[in-house]
Amino acid sequence: MKGDIVMAMQGTTINDAYGFVEFKDASYKNDNKEYVFEDFKVVSSFDEDVRKITINSPDIIEGELSGKFKLEEIPELFKNAIGNVYTNYRSETVTKDQYLDYEFQIYDKIVDLVFPDIALGENTTLKGQVASNEAQFKMTFRTPEIKLFDDIKLDKVNVQINNQNPLFNTYIKIDNVKNGVYDVNDFKLINVTNKDTLFFRTEFASEKRESDKYNLSFYHTVNDSSQSVVGIRKSDIKFQAKMVFK
């Protein structure tokens, strides 16, 4: 990556630093192509002991992080929040009483740079909260479309995760899934966790044949040997107006 950097920061470590970093004429070249970015700015500020980091990049990502957190422990906060759905998960050691609220608008250029086979639609948003106590995790991701490998297209994707919600932990809704082989619509998946087992139920229908309907239930857990175990529960599949599995 190349470009000009203007920095005005004060502090003794990354966890108490405040000020701004501005990137001008930034560009990045990989094996596929060169990416040129508009000027963007990252600002760190404090309101007493609550920190806010604002990112203002019109073609990468815009939004902010706020809360009481240590920058170097953010990956472990998310890892614990996701892993703690299993009773045999060994949590990473993190500082207590941390929390982080986040809200971003994500642009396709940065996605194309990191994942060239994935493209996001405009107005893609990501927001939620993660906390160290009880490994709380909330996330909402919405995008009008996702394109994968040029031949798969997902329309109106809505993903909600809340590991403290007693009704559901994960909810996914996709209006249409087009893959050129067997397109489906009204895809829904819901997940709840009971002890160390994740239970899933998904529903969807064929786009071309309304009589084709799928209601699938399955589960996933990790055994004492840290091996994944997946099983199918009572489900039903209606294909060409015939019940083929129940």
Short mmCIF file of C-alpha atoms in Angstrom, two decimals:
data_model
loop_
_atom_site.label_atom_id
_atom_site.label_comp_id
_atom_site.label_asym_id
_atom_site.label_seq_id
_atom_site.Cartn_x
_atom_site.Cartn_y
_atom_site.Cartn_z
CA MET A 1 0.00 0.00 0.00
CA LYS A 2 1.27 3.48 -0.78
CA GLY A 3 0.13 7.04 -0.18
CA ASP A 4 0.60 9.98 2.17
CA ILE A 5 -0.21 9.77 5.88
CA VAL A 6 -0.91 12.77 8.12
CA MET A 7 -0.92 11.89 11.82
CA ALA A 8 -1.67 13.93 14.93
CA MET A 9 -1.91 11.58 17.92
CA GLN A 10 -1.19 11.77 21.64
CA GLY A 11 -0.94 8.99 24.22
CA THR A 12 1.38 6.41 25.73
CA THR A 13 -0.15 3.23 24.19
CA ILE A 14 -2.69 2.35 21.50
CA ASN A 15 -5.30 2.05 24.26
CA ASP A 16 -5.10 5.68 25.43
CA ALA A 17 -4.09 7.33 22.15
CA TYR A 18 -6.33 10.07 20.78
CA GLY A 19 -6.20 12.27 17.71
CA PHE A 20 -6.44 11.40 14.03
CA VAL A 21 -4.71 9.62 11.18
CA GLU A 22 -5.49 10.77 7.64
CA PHE A 23 -4.63 8.87 4.47
CA LYS A 24 -4.24 10.75 1.20
CA ASP A 25 -3.78 9.40 -2.34
CA ALA A 26 -3.82 5.86 -0.99
CA SER A 27 -3.55 2.91 -3.36
CA TYR A 28 -2.94 -0.80 -3.14
CA LYS A 29 -1.82 -3.20 -5.85
CA ASN A 30 -2.15 -6.96 -5.74
CA ASP A 31 -1.74 -9.67 -8.36
CA ASN A 32 -5.11 -8.84 -9.94
CA LYS A 33 -5.33 -5.05 -10.13
CA GLU A 34 -4.61 -1.73 -8.49
CA TYR A 35 -7.09 -0.14 -6.07
CA VAL A 36 -7.16 3.63 -5.65
CA PHE A 37 -8.96 5.00 -2.60
CA GLU A 38 -10.41 8.39 -1.86
CA ASP A 39 -8.85 10.26 1.07
CA PHE A 40 -10.02 8.87 4.40
CA LYS A 41 -9.61 9.59 8.08
CA VAL A 42 -9.58 7.65 11.37
CA VAL A 43 -10.32 9.64 14.55
CA SER A 44 -9.86 8.40 18.14
CA SER A 45 -11.46 10.33 21.01
CA PHE A 46 -12.50 9.85 24.64
CA ASP A 47 -15.48 11.01 26.70
CA GLU A 48 -14.14 10.28 30.18
CA ASP A 49 -13.38 6.52 29.98
CA VAL A 50 -15.59 5.78 26.95
CA ARG A 51 -13.62 5.56 23.73
CA LYS A 52 -14.87 6.29 20.22
CA ILE A 53 -13.06 5.43 17.00
CA THR A 54 -14.62 6.91 13.87
CA ILE A 55 -13.68 5.76 10.37
CA ASN A 56 -14.63 7.99 7.46
CA SER A 57 -13.78 6.40 4.14
CA PRO A 58 -16.30 6.97 1.32
CA ASP A 59 -15.25 3.87 -0.64
CA ILE A 60 -13.98 1.46 2.05
CA ILE A 61 -15.98 1.66 5.27
CA GLU A 62 -17.74 4.35 7.31
CA GLY A 63 -18.87 4.15 10.90
CA GLU A 64 -17.63 3.94 14.45
CA LEU A 65 -16.63 1.80 17.42
CA SER A 66 -17.49 3.03 20.91
CA GLY A 67 -17.26 1.67 24.43
CA LYS A 68 -14.70 0.52 26.97
CA PHE A 69 -12.28 -1.81 25.23
CA LYS A 70 -8.66 -2.64 24.50
CA LEU A 71 -7.83 -2.66 20.82
CA GLU A 72 -5.56 -5.70 21.01
CA GLU A 73 -8.28 -7.77 22.73
CA ILE A 74 -11.07 -7.14 20.20
CA PRO A 75 -10.41 -10.42 18.28
CA GLU A 76 -10.57 -12.41 21.53
CA LEU A 77 -13.84 -10.70 22.55
CA PHE A 78 -15.51 -11.89 19.34
CA LYS A 79 -13.89 -15.32 19.54
CA ASN A 80 -15.19 -15.87 23.09
CA ALA A 81 -18.66 -14.60 22.24
CA ILE A 82 -18.98 -17.11 19.39
CA GLY A 83 -17.17 -20.01 21.06
CA ASN A 84 -18.98 -19.84 24.39
CA VAL A 85 -22.14 -21.36 22.92
CA TYR A 86 -20.33 -24.66 23.59
CA THR A 87 -19.87 -25.67 27.22
CA ASN A 88 -16.48 -27.26 26.49
CA TYR A 89 -15.06 -24.12 24.85
CA ARG A 90 -12.00 -22.73 26.62
CA SER A 91 -12.30 -18.96 26.69
CA GLU A 92 -9.43 -16.68 25.81
CA THR A 93 -8.25 -14.52 28.71
CA VAL A 94 -9.50 -10.94 28.35
CA THR A 95 -9.86 -7.94 30.63
CA LYS A 96 -13.18 -7.82 32.49
CA ASP A 97 -15.93 -5.23 32.02
CA GLN A 98 -15.17 -4.48 28.38
CA TYR A 99 -17.89 -3.68 25.88
CA LEU A 100 -17.89 -2.50 22.31
CA ASP A 101 -20.71 -1.07 20.19
CA TYR A 102 -20.11 -0.96 16.45
CA GLU A 103 -21.98 0.32 13.41
CA PHE A 104 -20.58 0.45 9.88
CA GLN A 105 -21.56 0.92 6.29
CA ILE A 106 -19.40 -1.35 4.14
CA TYR A 107 -18.47 -0.60 0.53
CA ASP A 108 -17.71 -3.16 -2.13
CA LYS A 109 -14.20 -1.95 -3.00
CA ILE A 110 -12.68 -3.22 0.25
CA VAL A 111 -14.55 -6.52 -0.07
CA ASP A 112 -13.27 -6.95 -3.63
CA LEU A 113 -9.71 -6.33 -2.41
CA VAL A 114 -9.86 -8.94 0.37
CA PHE A 115 -12.34 -11.40 -1.21
CA PRO A 116 -12.26 -10.91 -5.00
CA ASP A 117 -14.94 -13.58 -5.58
CA ILE A 118 -17.50 -11.76 -3.39
CA ALA A 119 -19.40 -8.58 -4.26
CA LEU A 120 -21.77 -6.68 -1.94
CA GLY A 121 -24.63 -4.42 -2.95
CA GLU A 122 -24.93 -0.77 -1.98
CA ASN A 123 -26.12 0.20 1.51
CA THR A 124 -24.58 -2.85 3.19
CA THR A 125 -24.63 -2.33 6.97
CA LEU A 126 -23.14 -4.09 9.98
CA LYS A 127 -23.91 -3.19 13.58
CA GLY A 128 -24.05 -4.75 17.01
CA GLN A 129 -22.36 -5.16 20.37
CA VAL A 130 -19.84 -7.46 22.03
CA ALA A 131 -18.95 -7.59 25.73
CA SER A 132 -16.46 -9.51 27.86
CA ASN A 133 -18.86 -10.28 30.70
CA GLU A 134 -20.85 -13.43 29.84
CA ALA A 135 -19.39 -13.12 26.32
CA GLN A 136 -22.39 -11.16 25.05
CA PHE A 137 -22.66 -10.80 21.29
CA LYS A 138 -25.19 -9.01 19.08
CA MET A 139 -24.90 -8.47 15.35
CA THR A 140 -27.16 -7.36 12.51
CA PHE A 141 -25.94 -7.59 8.91
CA ARG A 142 -28.06 -6.38 6.00
CA THR A 143 -27.29 -6.09 2.31
CA PRO A 144 -29.50 -5.83 -0.78
CA GLU A 145 -27.42 -8.47 -2.57
CA ILE A 146 -24.35 -10.69 -2.45
CA LYS A 147 -22.71 -12.12 -5.56
CA LEU A 148 -20.44 -15.16 -5.20
CA PHE A 149 -18.10 -16.54 -7.86
CA ASP A 150 -20.07 -14.85 -10.68
CA ASP A 151 -22.80 -17.53 -10.70
CA ILE A 152 -24.49 -17.29 -7.28
CA LYS A 153 -26.63 -14.33 -6.26
CA LEU A 154 -28.36 -13.73 -2.92
CA ASP A 155 -31.07 -11.06 -2.76
CA LYS A 156 -32.00 -9.06 0.36
CA VAL A 157 -29.87 -10.78 2.98
CA ASN A 158 -30.71 -10.20 6.64
CA VAL A 159 -28.60 -11.84 9.37
CA GLN A 160 -29.30 -11.33 13.08
CA ILE A 161 -27.27 -12.86 15.92
CA ASN A 162 -27.92 -12.49 19.64
CA ASN A 163 -26.40 -15.12 21.91
CA GLN A 164 -28.43 -13.89 24.91
CA ASN A 165 -31.84 -14.13 23.22
CA PRO A 166 -33.89 -17.05 24.65
CA LEU A 167 -36.06 -17.29 21.49
CA PHE A 168 -33.32 -17.49 18.87
CA ASN A 169 -29.57 -17.00 18.68
CA THR A 170 -29.30 -16.70 14.90
CA TYR A 171 -31.85 -15.69 12.28
CA ILE A 172 -31.07 -15.56 8.56
CA LYS A 173 -33.49 -14.51 5.84
CA ILE A 174 -32.71 -14.38 2.11
CA ASP A 175 -35.42 -13.45 -0.37
CA ASN A 176 -33.88 -15.31 -3.32
CA VAL A 177 -30.92 -17.63 -3.89
CA LYS A 178 -30.04 -17.90 -7.57
CA ASN A 179 -27.36 -20.36 -8.65
CA GLY A 180 -28.39 -21.32 -12.18
CA VAL A 181 -29.14 -24.91 -11.18
CA TYR A 182 -31.94 -24.88 -8.61
CA ASP A 183 -33.04 -21.40 -7.57
CA VAL A 184 -34.90 -21.02 -4.28
CA ASN A 185 -36.80 -18.22 -2.58
CA ASP A 186 -37.94 -17.20 0.88
CA PHE A 187 -34.99 -18.90 2.57
CA LYS A 188 -35.13 -18.74 6.38
CA LEU A 189 -32.87 -20.26 9.00
CA ILE A 190 -33.26 -20.04 12.76
CA ASN A 191 -30.90 -21.34 15.40
CA VAL A 192 -31.25 -21.84 19.16
CA THR A 193 -28.68 -23.22 21.58
CA ASN A 194 -29.45 -25.73 24.33
CA LYS A 195 -26.50 -26.48 26.60
CA ASP A 196 -23.67 -27.25 24.14
CA THR A 197 -25.79 -28.15 21.11
CA LEU A 198 -26.86 -25.82 18.31
CA PHE A 199 -30.27 -26.66 16.84
CA PHE A 200 -31.15 -25.35 13.39
CA ARG A 201 -34.33 -25.20 11.37
CA THR A 202 -34.44 -23.95 7.82
CA GLU A 203 -37.28 -23.41 5.35
CA PHE A 204 -37.23 -22.55 1.66
CA ALA A 205 -39.11 -23.23 -1.57
CA SER A 206 -38.31 -23.68 -5.24
CA GLU A 207 -38.55 -20.53 -7.31
CA LYS A 208 -39.90 -22.37 -10.38
CA ARG A 209 -42.16 -24.92 -8.65
CA GLU A 210 -44.16 -23.56 -5.75
CA SER A 211 -45.06 -27.12 -4.72
CA ASP A 212 -41.40 -27.87 -3.87
CA LYS A 213 -40.99 -27.02 -0.20
CA TYR A 214 -38.25 -27.86 2.25
CA ASN A 215 -38.39 -27.85 6.06
CA LEU A 216 -35.14 -29.18 7.47
CA SER A 217 -34.03 -29.59 11.08
CA PHE A 218 -30.53 -30.53 12.17
CA TYR A 219 -28.07 -29.98 14.99
CA HIS A 220 -24.38 -29.43 15.60
CA THR A 221 -22.22 -29.95 18.67
CA VAL A 222 -18.61 -30.58 19.63
CA ASN A 223 -17.80 -33.75 21.59
CA ASP A 224 -15.24 -34.24 24.34
CA SER A 225 -12.57 -34.96 21.71
CA SER A 226 -13.20 -31.54 20.08
CA GLN A 227 -14.75 -33.23 17.04
CA SER A 228 -17.77 -31.78 15.26
CA VAL A 229 -20.95 -33.85 15.38
CA VAL A 230 -23.78 -33.08 12.94
CA GLY A 231 -27.16 -34.83 12.90
CA ILE A 232 -30.55 -34.57 11.19
CA ARG A 233 -33.77 -34.29 13.15
CA LYS A 234 -37.35 -34.78 11.95
CA SER A 235 -37.68 -32.92 8.64
CA ASP A 236 -39.88 -32.93 5.57
CA ILE A 237 -39.19 -32.39 1.89
CA LYS A 238 -41.94 -31.98 -0.68
CA PHE A 239 -40.59 -32.40 -4.22
CA GLN A 240 -42.80 -32.27 -7.32
CA ALA A 241 -45.88 -32.39 -5.06
CA LYS A 242 -44.68 -35.63 -3.41
CA MET A 243 -43.46 -36.05 0.14
CA VAL A 244 -40.05 -37.68 -0.30
CA PHE A 245 -38.64 -37.38 3.22
CA LYS A 246 -40.20 -36.94 6.63
#
